[in-house]
PDB file of C-alpha atoms and ligand atoms in Angstrom:
ATOM      1  CA  MET A 279      -0.094  -0.026   0.059  1.00 36.00           C
ATOM      2  CA  MET A 280       1.280   3.599  -0.739  1.00 39.00           C
ATOM      3  CA  CYS A 281      -0.497   6.622  -0.038  1.00 50.00           C
ATOM      4  CA  THR A 282      -3.550   5.526   1.581  1.00 48.00           C
ATOM      5  CA  THR A 283      -1.092   6.423   4.316  1.00 44.00           C
ATOM      6  CA  CYS A 284      -0.083   9.654   2.840  1.00 49.00           C
ATOM      7  CA  GLY A 285      -1.671  12.591   4.581  1.00 47.00           C
ATOM      8  CA  CYS A 286       1.800  13.733   3.604  1.00 46.00           C
ATOM      9  CA  GLY A 287       1.937  17.478   3.116  1.00 45.00           C
ATOM     10  CA  GLY A 288      -1.560  18.108   4.291  1.00 54.00           C
ATOM     11  CA  SER A 289      -0.414  21.366   5.875  1.00 61.00           C
ATOM     12  CA  GLU A 290       1.137  22.437   2.554  1.00 78.00           C
ATOM     13  CA  VAL A 291      -2.085  22.093   0.541  1.00 88.00           C
ATOM     14  CA  LYS A 292      -2.973  25.341  -1.216  1.00 90.00           C
ATOM     15  CA  THR A 293      -6.147  25.930  -3.093  1.00 88.00           C
ATOM     16  CA  GLU A 294      -6.068  29.164  -5.046  1.00 87.00           C
ATOM     17  CA  GLY A 295      -7.764  32.144  -3.295  1.00 78.00           C
ATOM     18  CA  HIS A 296      -8.525  29.911  -0.379  1.00 72.00           C
ATOM     19  CA  ASP A 297      -6.666  29.540   2.896  1.00 65.00           C
ATOM     20  CA  HIS A 298      -8.612  26.875   4.808  1.00 63.00           C
ATOM     21  CA  TYR A 299      -5.483  24.524   4.775  1.00 50.00           C
ATOM     22  CA  GLU A 300      -3.296  27.307   6.539  1.00 44.00           C
ATOM     23  CA  GLY A 301      -5.734  27.879   9.351  1.00 45.00           C
ATOM     24  CA  ASN A 302      -8.646  29.681   8.135  1.00 44.00           C
ATOM     25  CA  ARG A 303     -10.891  30.572  11.105  1.00 45.00           C
ATOM     26  CA  ARG A 304     -14.096  30.687   8.987  1.00 50.00           C
ATOM     27  CA  HIS A 305     -14.077  27.018   8.593  1.00 53.00           C
ATOM     28  CA  ARG A 306     -13.670  24.218  10.925  1.00 47.00           C
ATOM     29  CA  HIS A 307     -14.386  20.587  10.526  1.00 55.00           C
ATOM     30  CA  GLY A 308     -14.133  17.827  13.281  1.00 47.00           C
ATOM     31  CA  ASP A 309     -10.489  16.531  13.913  1.00 44.00           C
ATOM     32  CA  GLU A 310      -8.805  16.898  10.541  1.00 45.00           C
ATOM     33  CA  SER A 311      -5.486  16.168  11.910  1.00 44.00           C
ATOM     34  CA  GLN A 312      -3.676  13.801   9.666  1.00 45.00           C
ATOM     35  CA  PRO A 313      -0.424  11.961  10.450  1.00 41.00           C
ATOM     36  CA  ALA A 314       2.437  13.661   8.834  1.00 36.00           C
ATOM     37  CA  HIS A 315       4.712  11.545   6.720  1.00 38.00           C
ATOM     38  CA  VAL A 316       3.536   8.044   7.642  1.00 44.00           C
ATOM     39  CA  HIS A 317       5.542   6.760   4.687  1.00 53.00           C
ATOM     40  CA  ALA A 318       8.031   6.889   7.700  1.00 57.00           C
ATOM     41  CA  PRO A 319      10.015   3.713   7.864  1.00 64.00           C
ATOM     42  CA  GLY A 320       9.897   1.728  11.181  1.00 72.00           C
ATOM     43  CA  MET A 321       6.223   2.460  11.926  1.00 74.00           C
ATOM     44  CA  ASP A 322       4.394  -0.548  13.488  1.00 82.00           C
ATOM     45  CA  GLY A 323       2.557  -2.165  10.728  1.00 84.00           C
ATOM     46  CA  ARG A 324      -0.777  -2.574  12.631  1.00 88.00           C
ATOM     47  CA  ARG A 325      -0.740   1.108  13.553  1.00 88.00           C
ATOM     48  CA  MET A 326      -0.104   1.802   9.829  1.00 86.00           C
ATOM     49  CA  VAL A 327      -3.089  -0.034   8.647  1.00 89.00           C
ATOM     50  CA  ARG A 328      -5.407   1.537  11.230  1.00 90.00           C
ATOM     51  CA  ILE A 329      -4.191   5.138   9.919  1.00 90.00           C
ATOM     52  CA  GLU A 330      -4.969   4.103   6.354  1.00 89.00           C
ATOM     53  CA  GLN A 331      -8.273   2.937   7.257  1.00 92.00           C
ATOM     54  CA  ASP A 332      -9.171   6.172   9.045  1.00 93.00           C
ATOM     55  CA  ILE A 333      -7.820   8.242   6.315  1.00 95.00           C
ATOM     56  CA  LEU A 334      -9.894   6.307   3.638  1.00 96.00           C
ATOM     57  CA  ALA A 335     -13.030   6.378   5.824  1.00 96.00           C
ATOM     58  CA  LYS A 336     -12.605  10.171   6.168  1.00 96.00           C
ATOM     59  CA  ASN A 337     -12.123  10.641   2.410  1.00 97.00           C
ATOM     60  CA  GLN A 338     -15.102   8.422   1.701  1.00 97.00           C
ATOM     61  CA  ARG A 339     -17.438  10.738   3.743  1.00 98.00           C
ATOM     62  CA  HIS A 340     -16.122  13.774   1.774  1.00 98.00           C
ATOM     63  CA  ALA A 341     -16.394  11.913  -1.493  1.00 98.00           C
ATOM     64  CA  ASP A 342     -20.104  10.723  -0.792  1.00 98.00           C
ATOM     65  CA  ALA A 343     -20.910  14.555  -0.102  1.00 98.00           C
ATOM     66  CA  ASN A 344     -19.224  15.662  -3.456  1.00 98.00           C
ATOM     67  CA  ARG A 345     -21.108  12.793  -5.231  1.00 98.00           C
ATOM     68  CA  ARG A 346     -24.414  14.231  -3.830  1.00 98.00           C
ATOM     69  CA  TYR A 347     -23.489  17.743  -4.782  1.00 98.00           C
ATOM     70  CA  LEU A 348     -22.723  16.774  -8.420  1.00 98.00           C
ATOM     71  CA  ALA A 349     -25.755  14.622  -8.768  1.00 98.00           C
ATOM     72  CA  GLU A 350     -28.084  17.312  -7.393  1.00 98.00           C
ATOM     73  CA  ARG A 351     -26.705  19.620 -10.152  1.00 98.00           C
ATOM     74  CA  GLY A 352     -26.549  16.925 -12.888  1.00 98.00           C
ATOM     75  CA  ILE A 353     -22.943  17.539 -13.215  1.00 98.00           C
ATOM     76  CA  PHE A 354     -20.849  14.830 -14.985  1.00 98.00           C
ATOM     77  CA  ALA A 355     -17.442  14.732 -13.239  1.00 98.00           C
ATOM     78  CA  LEU A 356     -14.359  13.023 -14.745  1.00 99.00           C
ATOM     79  CA  ASN A 357     -11.111  12.366 -12.729  1.00 98.00           C
ATOM     80  CA  LEU A 358      -8.288  12.271 -15.089  1.00 98.00           C
ATOM     81  CA  VAL A 359      -5.406  10.049 -13.748  1.00 98.00           C
ATOM     82  CA  SER A 360      -1.918   8.885 -15.107  1.00 98.00           C
ATOM     83  CA  SER A 361       1.705   9.168 -14.720  1.00 98.00           C
ATOM     84  CA  PRO A 362       3.416  12.493 -15.087  1.00 98.00           C
ATOM     85  CA  GLY A 363       3.373  13.733 -18.608  1.00 98.00           C
ATOM     86  CA  SER A 364       1.106  11.252 -20.281  1.00 98.00           C
ATOM     87  CA  GLY A 365      -0.635  14.301 -21.818  1.00 98.00           C
ATOM     88  CA  LYS A 366      -3.669  15.097 -19.363  1.00 98.00           C
ATOM     89  CA  THR A 367      -3.359  18.931 -19.781  1.00 98.00           C
ATOM     90  CA  THR A 368      -2.912  18.923 -23.560  1.00 98.00           C
ATOM     91  CA  LEU A 369      -5.823  16.451 -23.973  1.00 98.00           C
ATOM     92  CA  LEU A 370      -8.045  18.928 -21.469  1.00 98.00           C
ATOM     93  CA  VAL A 371      -7.052  21.909 -23.503  1.00 98.00           C
ATOM     94  CA  ARG A 372      -8.261  20.379 -26.764  1.00 98.00           C
ATOM     95  CA  THR A 373     -11.211  18.761 -25.015  1.00 98.00           C
ATOM     96  CA  VAL A 374     -12.543  22.083 -23.382  1.00 98.00           C
ATOM     97  CA  GLU A 375     -11.852  24.046 -26.537  1.00 98.00           C
ATOM     98  CA  ALA A 376     -14.256  21.677 -28.363  1.00 98.00           C
ATOM     99  CA  LEU A 377     -17.010  21.287 -25.635  1.00 98.00           C
ATOM    100  CA  GLN A 378     -17.182  24.947 -24.090  1.00 97.00           C
ATOM    101  CA  HIS A 379     -19.643  26.247 -26.659  1.00 94.00           C
ATOM    102  CA  ARG A 380     -21.897  23.061 -26.325  1.00 96.00           C
ATOM    103  CA  LEU A 381     -21.817  22.549 -22.577  1.00 97.00           C
ATOM    104  CA  PRO A 382     -20.866  24.417 -19.377  1.00 98.00           C
ATOM    105  CA  VAL A 383     -17.293  23.254 -18.514  1.00 98.00           C
ATOM    106  CA  ALA A 384     -15.077  23.781 -15.505  1.00 98.00           C
ATOM    107  CA  VAL A 385     -11.751  22.245 -14.513  1.00 98.00           C
ATOM    108  CA  ILE A 386      -9.944  21.494 -11.180  1.00 98.00           C
ATOM    109  CA  GLU A 387      -6.226  21.135 -11.644  1.00 98.00           C
ATOM    110  CA  GLY A 388      -4.085  19.101  -9.275  1.00 97.00           C
ATOM    111  CA  ASP A 389      -0.359  19.269  -9.094  1.00 95.00           C
ATOM    112  CA  GLN A 390       2.296  19.365  -6.469  1.00 95.00           C
ATOM    113  CA  GLN A 391       3.684  22.873  -7.017  1.00 95.00           C
ATOM    114  CA  THR A 392       2.704  25.139  -9.928  1.00 96.00           C
ATOM    115  CA  GLY A 393      -0.194  26.875 -11.400  1.00 97.00           C
ATOM    116  CA  ARG A 394       0.924  26.121 -14.886  1.00 97.00           C
ATOM    117  CA  ASP A 395      -1.926  23.623 -15.910  1.00 97.00           C
ATOM    118  CA  ALA A 396      -4.695  25.847 -14.759  1.00 98.00           C
ATOM    119  CA  GLU A 397      -2.987  28.828 -16.688  1.00 98.00           C
ATOM    120  CA  ARG A 398      -3.075  26.529 -19.814  1.00 98.00           C
ATOM    121  CA  ILE A 399      -6.730  25.719 -19.334  1.00 98.00           C
ATOM    122  CA  ARG A 400      -7.780  29.433 -18.668  1.00 98.00           C
ATOM    123  CA  ALA A 401      -6.126  30.429 -21.903  1.00 98.00           C
ATOM    124  CA  THR A 402      -9.052  28.600 -23.602  1.00 98.00           C
ATOM    125  CA  GLY A 403     -11.521  30.948 -21.634  1.00 97.00           C
ATOM    126  CA  VAL A 404     -12.706  28.013 -19.313  1.00 98.00           C
ATOM    127  CA  THR A 405     -12.722  28.449 -15.724  1.00 97.00           C
ATOM    128  CA  ALA A 406     -10.028  26.497 -13.750  1.00 98.00           C
ATOM    129  CA  LEU A 407      -8.995  26.300 -10.220  1.00 98.00           C
ATOM    130  CA  GLN A 408      -5.671  24.958  -9.315  1.00 98.00           C
ATOM    131  CA  ILE A 409      -4.943  22.863  -6.007  1.00 97.00           C
ATOM    132  CA  ASN A 410      -1.368  22.478  -5.084  1.00 97.00           C
ATOM    133  CA  THR A 411      -0.824  19.430  -2.957  1.00 96.00           C
ATOM    134  CA  GLY A 412       2.688  20.281  -1.733  1.00 95.00           C
ATOM    135  CA  LYS A 413       4.310  16.885  -0.939  1.00 94.00           C
ATOM    136  CA  GLY A 414       1.113  15.072  -1.302  1.00 95.00           C
ATOM    137  CA  CYS A 415       0.908  12.847  -4.274  1.00 96.00           C
ATOM    138  CA  HIS A 416      -2.827  12.858  -4.982  1.00 97.00           C
ATOM    139  CA  LEU A 417      -5.977  14.829  -4.664  1.00 97.00           C
ATOM    140  CA  ASP A 418      -8.478  13.844  -1.887  1.00 97.00           C
ATOM    141  CA  ALA A 419     -12.063  14.431  -1.677  1.00 98.00           C
ATOM    142  CA  HIS A 420     -11.830  17.124   1.080  1.00 97.00           C
ATOM    143  CA  MET A 421      -9.653  19.342  -1.316  1.00 97.00           C
ATOM    144  CA  VAL A 422     -12.190  18.713  -4.092  1.00 98.00           C
ATOM    145  CA  GLY A 423     -15.176  19.708  -2.004  1.00 97.00           C
ATOM    146  CA  HIS A 424     -13.533  23.021  -1.142  1.00 97.00           C
ATOM    147  CA  ALA A 425     -12.738  23.528  -4.800  1.00 97.00           C
ATOM    148  CA  LEU A 426     -16.236  22.930  -5.707  1.00 98.00           C
ATOM    149  CA  GLU A 427     -17.504  25.549  -3.167  1.00 97.00           C
ATOM    150  CA  GLN A 428     -15.209  28.018  -4.925  1.00 97.00           C
ATOM    151  CA  LEU A 429     -15.759  27.046  -8.531  1.00 97.00           C
ATOM    152  CA  GLN A 430     -19.572  26.490  -8.396  1.00 97.00           C
ATOM    153  CA  PRO A 431     -19.631  24.699 -11.620  1.00 98.00           C
ATOM    154  CA  ALA A 432     -22.904  25.150 -13.494  1.00 97.00           C
ATOM    155  CA  ALA A 433     -25.779  22.669 -13.400  1.00 97.00           C
ATOM    156  CA  GLY A 434     -25.995  20.276 -16.317  1.00 97.00           C
ATOM    157  CA  GLY A 435     -22.164  20.607 -17.208  1.00 98.00           C
ATOM    158  CA  VAL A 436     -18.989  18.741 -17.226  1.00 98.00           C
ATOM    159  CA  LEU A 437     -16.344  19.035 -14.451  1.00 98.00           C
ATOM    160  CA  PHE A 438     -12.857  17.637 -15.426  1.00 98.00           C
ATOM    161  CA  ILE A 439     -10.407  16.938 -12.538  1.00 98.00           C
ATOM    162  CA  GLU A 440      -6.871  16.616 -13.509  1.00 98.00           C
ATOM    163  CA  ASN A 441      -5.252  14.654 -10.624  1.00 98.00           C
ATOM    164  CA  VAL A 442      -1.513  14.748  -9.593  1.00 98.00           C
ATOM    165  CA  GLY A 443       0.627  12.681 -12.151  1.00 97.00           C
ATOM    166  CA  ASN A 444       0.854   9.431 -10.402  1.00 96.00           C
ATOM    167  CA  LEU A 445      -0.168   6.008 -11.376  1.00 97.00           C
ATOM    168  CA  VAL A 446      -0.583   4.683  -7.814  1.00 96.00           C
ATOM    169  CA  CYS A 447      -2.013   6.782  -5.064  1.00 96.00           C
ATOM    170  CA  PRO A 448      -4.952   8.541  -6.863  1.00 97.00           C
ATOM    171  CA  ALA A 449      -6.338   5.017  -7.436  1.00 97.00           C
ATOM    172  CA  ALA A 450      -7.268   4.766  -3.687  1.00 97.00           C
ATOM    173  CA  PHE A 451      -9.118   8.036  -3.398  1.00 98.00           C
ATOM    174  CA  ASP A 452     -12.732   8.381  -4.408  1.00 98.00           C
ATOM    175  CA  LEU A 453     -13.225  12.094  -5.087  1.00 98.00           C
ATOM    176  CA  GLY A 454     -17.104  11.700  -5.901  1.00 98.00           C
ATOM    177  CA  GLU A 455     -16.423  11.591  -9.507  1.00 98.00           C
ATOM    178  CA  SER A 456     -18.601   9.943 -12.009  1.00 98.00           C
ATOM    179  CA  HIS A 457     -15.541   8.026 -13.646  1.00 98.00           C
ATOM    180  CA  LYS A 458     -11.953   7.938 -13.317  1.00 98.00           C
ATOM    181  CA  VAL A 459     -10.310   8.197 -16.767  1.00 99.00           C
ATOM    182  CA  VAL A 460      -6.931   6.711 -16.974  1.00 99.00           C
ATOM    183  CA  VAL A 461      -4.516   8.234 -19.518  1.00 98.00           C
ATOM    184  CA  LEU A 462      -1.772   5.942 -20.694  1.00 98.00           C
ATOM    185  CA  SER A 463       0.488   7.143 -23.335  1.00 98.00           C
ATOM    186  CA  VAL A 464       2.312   4.769 -25.834  1.00 98.00           C
ATOM    187  CA  THR A 465       5.807   6.044 -24.733  1.00 98.00           C
ATOM    188  CA  GLU A 466       5.336   4.436 -21.336  1.00 98.00           C
ATOM    189  CA  GLY A 467       5.295   0.753 -22.498  1.00 98.00           C
ATOM    190  CA  GLU A 468       2.377  -1.685 -22.831  1.00 98.00           C
ATOM    191  CA  ASP A 469       2.934  -3.379 -19.518  1.00 98.00           C
ATOM    192  CA  LYS A 470       1.760  -0.562 -17.295  1.00 98.00           C
ATOM    193  CA  PRO A 471      -1.667  -1.975 -16.651  1.00 98.00           C
ATOM    194  CA  LEU A 472      -0.026  -5.063 -15.308  1.00 98.00           C
ATOM    195  CA  LYS A 473       2.403  -3.251 -13.195  1.00 98.00           C
ATOM    196  CA  TYR A 474      -0.020  -0.646 -11.744  1.00 98.00           C
ATOM    197  CA  PRO A 475      -3.222  -2.830 -11.802  1.00 98.00           C
ATOM    198  CA  ASP A 476      -5.146  -0.705  -9.154  1.00 98.00           C
ATOM    199  CA  MET A 477      -5.425   2.206 -11.311  1.00 98.00           C
ATOM    200  CA  PHE A 478      -6.652   0.363 -14.382  1.00 98.00           C
ATOM    201  CA  HIS A 479      -8.994  -1.507 -12.125  1.00 98.00           C
ATOM    202  CA  ALA A 480     -10.600   1.612 -10.709  1.00 98.00           C
ATOM    203  CA  ALA A 481     -11.042   3.369 -14.143  1.00 98.00           C
ATOM    204  CA  ASP A 482     -13.869   3.099 -16.409  1.00 98.00           C
ATOM    205  CA  LEU A 483     -12.229   4.478 -19.661  1.00 99.00           C
ATOM    206  CA  MET A 484      -8.591   4.265 -20.697  1.00 99.00           C
ATOM    207  CA  LEU A 485      -7.282   6.914 -23.327  1.00 99.00           C
ATOM    208  CA  LEU A 486      -4.379   5.583 -25.102  1.00 99.00           C
ATOM    209  CA  ASN A 487      -2.569   8.924 -25.920  1.00 99.00           C
ATOM    210  CA  LYS A 488       0.248   9.842 -28.331  1.00 99.00           C
ATOM    211  CA  VAL A 489      -0.709   7.325 -30.981  1.00 98.00           C
ATOM    212  CA  ASP A 490       0.883   9.649 -33.381  1.00 98.00           C
ATOM    213  CA  LEU A 491       4.161   8.307 -32.180  1.00 98.00           C
ATOM    214  CA  LEU A 492       3.572   4.715 -32.844  1.00 98.00           C
ATOM    215  CA  PRO A 493       5.565   4.605 -35.973  1.00 98.00           C
ATOM    216  CA  TYR A 494       8.768   5.448 -34.025  1.00 98.00           C
ATOM    217  CA  LEU A 495       8.093   3.088 -31.031  1.00 98.00           C
ATOM    218  CA  GLU A 496       8.174  -0.758 -30.470  1.00 97.00           C
ATOM    219  CA  PHE A 497       4.751  -0.250 -28.607  1.00 98.00           C
ATOM    220  CA  ASP A 498       2.231  -3.219 -29.359  1.00 98.00           C
ATOM    221  CA  VAL A 499      -1.241  -1.710 -29.004  1.00 98.00           C
ATOM    222  CA  ASP A 500      -3.044  -5.037 -29.081  1.00 98.00           C
ATOM    223  CA  VAL A 501      -0.887  -6.299 -26.310  1.00 98.00           C
ATOM    224  CA  CYS A 502      -1.483  -3.271 -24.285  1.00 98.00           C
ATOM    225  CA  ILE A 503      -5.282  -3.542 -24.757  1.00 98.00           C
ATOM    226  CA  ASP A 504      -5.091  -7.200 -23.770  1.00 98.00           C
ATOM    227  CA  TYR A 505      -3.240  -6.374 -20.520  1.00 98.00           C
ATOM    228  CA  ALA A 506      -5.637  -3.761 -19.563  1.00 98.00           C
ATOM    229  CA  ARG A 507      -8.617  -5.878 -20.106  1.00 98.00           C
ATOM    230  CA  ARG A 508      -6.997  -8.701 -18.095  1.00 98.00           C
ATOM    231  CA  ILE A 509      -7.052  -6.295 -15.257  1.00 98.00           C
ATOM    232  CA  ASN A 510     -10.458  -4.831 -16.039  1.00 98.00           C
ATOM    233  CA  PRO A 511     -12.592  -6.622 -18.419  1.00 98.00           C
ATOM    234  CA  LYS A 512     -15.126  -3.870 -18.534  1.00 98.00           C
ATOM    235  CA  LEU A 513     -12.547  -1.129 -19.348  1.00 98.00           C
ATOM    236  CA  SER A 514     -13.643   1.011 -22.333  1.00 98.00           C
ATOM    237  CA  ILE A 515     -10.625   2.078 -24.436  1.00 98.00           C
ATOM    238  CA  LEU A 516     -10.082   4.744 -26.917  1.00 99.00           C
ATOM    239  CA  GLN A 517      -6.864   5.561 -28.886  1.00 98.00           C
ATOM    240  CA  VAL A 518      -6.136   9.165 -29.226  1.00 99.00           C
ATOM    241  CA  SER A 519      -3.630  11.811 -29.963  1.00 98.00           C
ATOM    242  CA  ALA A 520      -4.133  14.929 -28.152  1.00 98.00           C
ATOM    243  CA  LEU A 521      -1.482  16.696 -30.276  1.00 98.00           C
ATOM    244  CA  ARG A 522      -2.876  15.641 -33.678  1.00 98.00           C
ATOM    245  CA  GLY A 523      -6.434  15.216 -32.698  1.00 98.00           C
ATOM    246  CA  ASP A 524      -6.956  11.529 -33.571  1.00 98.00           C
ATOM    247  CA  GLY A 525      -9.794   9.826 -31.798  1.00 98.00           C
ATOM    248  CA  MET A 526     -11.245  13.122 -30.288  1.00 98.00           C
ATOM    249  CA  THR A 527     -14.704  12.792 -31.859  1.00 98.00           C
ATOM    250  CA  ALA A 528     -15.177   9.355 -29.953  1.00 98.00           C
ATOM    251  CA  TRP A 529     -13.929  10.916 -26.715  1.00 98.00           C
ATOM    252  CA  LEU A 530     -16.011  13.968 -27.070  1.00 98.00           C
ATOM    253  CA  ASP A 531     -19.087  11.695 -27.830  1.00 98.00           C
ATOM    254  CA  TRP A 532     -18.356   9.626 -24.749  1.00 98.00           C
ATOM    255  CA  ILE A 533     -18.289  12.672 -22.565  1.00 98.00           C
ATOM    256  CA  GLU A 534     -21.573  14.139 -24.070  1.00 98.00           C
ATOM    257  CA  ARG A 535     -23.325  10.838 -23.653  1.00 98.00           C
ATOM    258  CA  GLY A 536     -22.367  10.810 -20.011  1.00 98.00           C
ATOM    259  CA  ALA A 537     -23.262  14.542 -19.565  1.00 98.00           C
ATOM    260  CA  GLY A 538     -26.694  13.810 -21.157  1.00 98.00           C
ATOM    261  CA  LEU A 539     -27.461  11.049 -18.723  1.00 97.00           C
ATOM    262  CA  ALA A 540     -26.212  12.988 -15.716  1.00 97.00           C
ATOM    263  CA  SER A 541     -28.298  16.118 -16.468  1.00 96.00           C
ATOM    264  CA  ALA A 542     -31.360  13.957 -17.463  1.00 96.00           C
ATOM    265  CA  ALA A 543     -31.354  12.272 -13.972  1.00 92.00           C
ATOM    266  CA  ILE A 544     -32.219  15.587 -12.356  1.00 89.00           C
ATOM    267  CA  ARG A 545     -35.063  16.611 -14.671  1.00 70.00           C
TER     268      ARG A 545
HETATM  269  N1  GTP B 794       3.634  13.355 -29.524  1.00 51.72           N
HETATM  270  C1  GTP B 794       2.678  13.712 -28.686  1.00 51.72           C
HETATM  271  N2  GTP B 794       2.939  14.507 -27.689  1.00 51.72           N
HETATM  272  C2  GTP B 794       1.994  14.670 -26.844  1.00 51.72           C
HETATM  273  C3  GTP B 794       0.558  14.229 -26.911  1.00 51.72           C
HETATM  274  N3  GTP B 794       0.033  14.781 -25.874  1.00 51.72           N
HETATM  275  C4  GTP B 794       0.804  15.422 -25.061  1.00 51.72           C
HETATM  276  N4  GTP B 794       2.010  15.433 -25.619  1.00 51.72           N
HETATM  277  C5  GTP B 794       3.252  16.136 -25.002  1.00 51.72           C
HETATM  278  O1  GTP B 794       3.630  15.437 -23.822  1.00 51.72           O
HETATM  279  C6  GTP B 794       4.103  16.323 -22.865  1.00 51.72           C
HETATM  280  C7  GTP B 794       3.496  16.358 -21.611  1.00 51.72           C
HETATM  281  O2  GTP B 794       2.126  16.816 -21.779  1.00 51.72           O
HETATM  282  P1  GTP B 794       1.162  17.336 -20.586  1.00 51.72           P
HETATM  283  O3  GTP B 794      -0.096  17.701 -21.348  1.00 51.72           O
HETATM  284  O4  GTP B 794       1.748  18.428 -20.045  1.00 51.72           O
HETATM  285  O5  GTP B 794       1.010  16.098 -19.702  1.00 51.72           O
HETATM  286  P2  GTP B 794       0.390  16.026 -18.305  1.00 51.72           P
HETATM  287  O6  GTP B 794      -0.072  14.563 -18.181  1.00 51.72           O
HETATM  288  O7  GTP B 794      -0.654  16.990 -18.065  1.00 51.72           O
HETATM  289  O8  GTP B 794       1.548  16.222 -17.348  1.00 51.72           O
HETATM  290  P3  GTP B 794       1.489  16.344 -15.777  1.00 51.72           P
HETATM  291  O9  GTP B 794       0.529  17.330 -15.408  1.00 51.72           O
HETATM  292  O10 GTP B 794       2.857  16.922 -15.263  1.00 51.72           O
HETATM  293  O11 GTP B 794       1.345  15.041 -15.088  1.00 51.72           O
HETATM  294  C8  GTP B 794       4.155  17.658 -23.591  1.00 51.72           C
HETATM  295  O12 GTP B 794       5.396  17.986 -24.249  1.00 51.72           O
HETATM  296  C9  GTP B 794       3.081  17.477 -24.690  1.00 51.72           C
HETATM  297  O13 GTP B 794       3.185  18.298 -25.741  1.00 51.72           O
HETATM  298  C10 GTP B 794       0.225  13.567 -28.070  1.00 51.72           C
HETATM  299  O14 GTP B 794      -0.753  13.073 -28.281  1.00 51.72           O
HETATM  300  N5  GTP B 794       1.418  13.140 -28.896  1.00 51.72           N
HETATM  301 ZN1   ZN B 795       1.712   8.577  -2.416  1.00 51.72          ZN
HETATM  302 ZN1   ZN B 796     -12.333  21.762   4.997  1.00 51.72          ZN
HETATM  303 ZN1   ZN B 797      -0.835  18.486 -16.474  1.00 51.72          ZN
END
């Protein structure tokens, strides 16, 4: 187990324009204290498991609240997960450019340190809020709950959440999203679903990105798809190139179908 124990960097979390994590007095929950750096070697194994269970149980309560908030407003929420650099932001920029005149769109950007990804999204005209997790290696549902209060995404629209680039930890944290979408790029090798099974198991859709590079690589698409389906037989898979635009229509159709169902459910 990895970062179910994290809680790492909790005190360093920064949401743009919001200082709750730095001791905002307006806002108090119950005991939010999280163990710092429980990756610490030498910790007793049973104690570690108990801390993991506490963190995940607390996360689940926030995730359930987020899910309720989104369902009441008919918002279709996608949590994009991957290794660093698979192309999540590039794909999101293209996606929100194509969708923003058809549906209300908002984006929550997670990364450890910079505001670069949110800036890239805002350049399209779409609203984006950056959450910096500091040393933390995943977004959690509590952070996303506060981001929702601030963003106030429009009813009947789509919310994209770009998670921190990490194929391991974000798999364990439900954010209240409609689906996890795992982005795997062909430069990473076809064995990733076998090596990081939790993520491929947790996702409902895999986007195989950077297919424009296939002519230059040894990557075997069929083998990769076979590995992914061994881990998750129900996984939907689309091949895309965020850079060149391949597969974008199928991806946009998938989103619009989901968004239609989510908003129909409140009418
Ligand atoms: N050839 C090719 N390059 C791509 C494609 N999509 C993204 N890239 C490149 O991959 C690099 C990383 O892309 P990003 O969009 O920043 O990746 P990311 O997943 O958002 O990265 P993190 O937020 O750091 O995890 C950039 O140089 C992109 O131009 C693609 O479809 N084809
Ligand atoms: Zn971690
Ligand atoms: Zn809070
Ligand atoms: Zn990014």
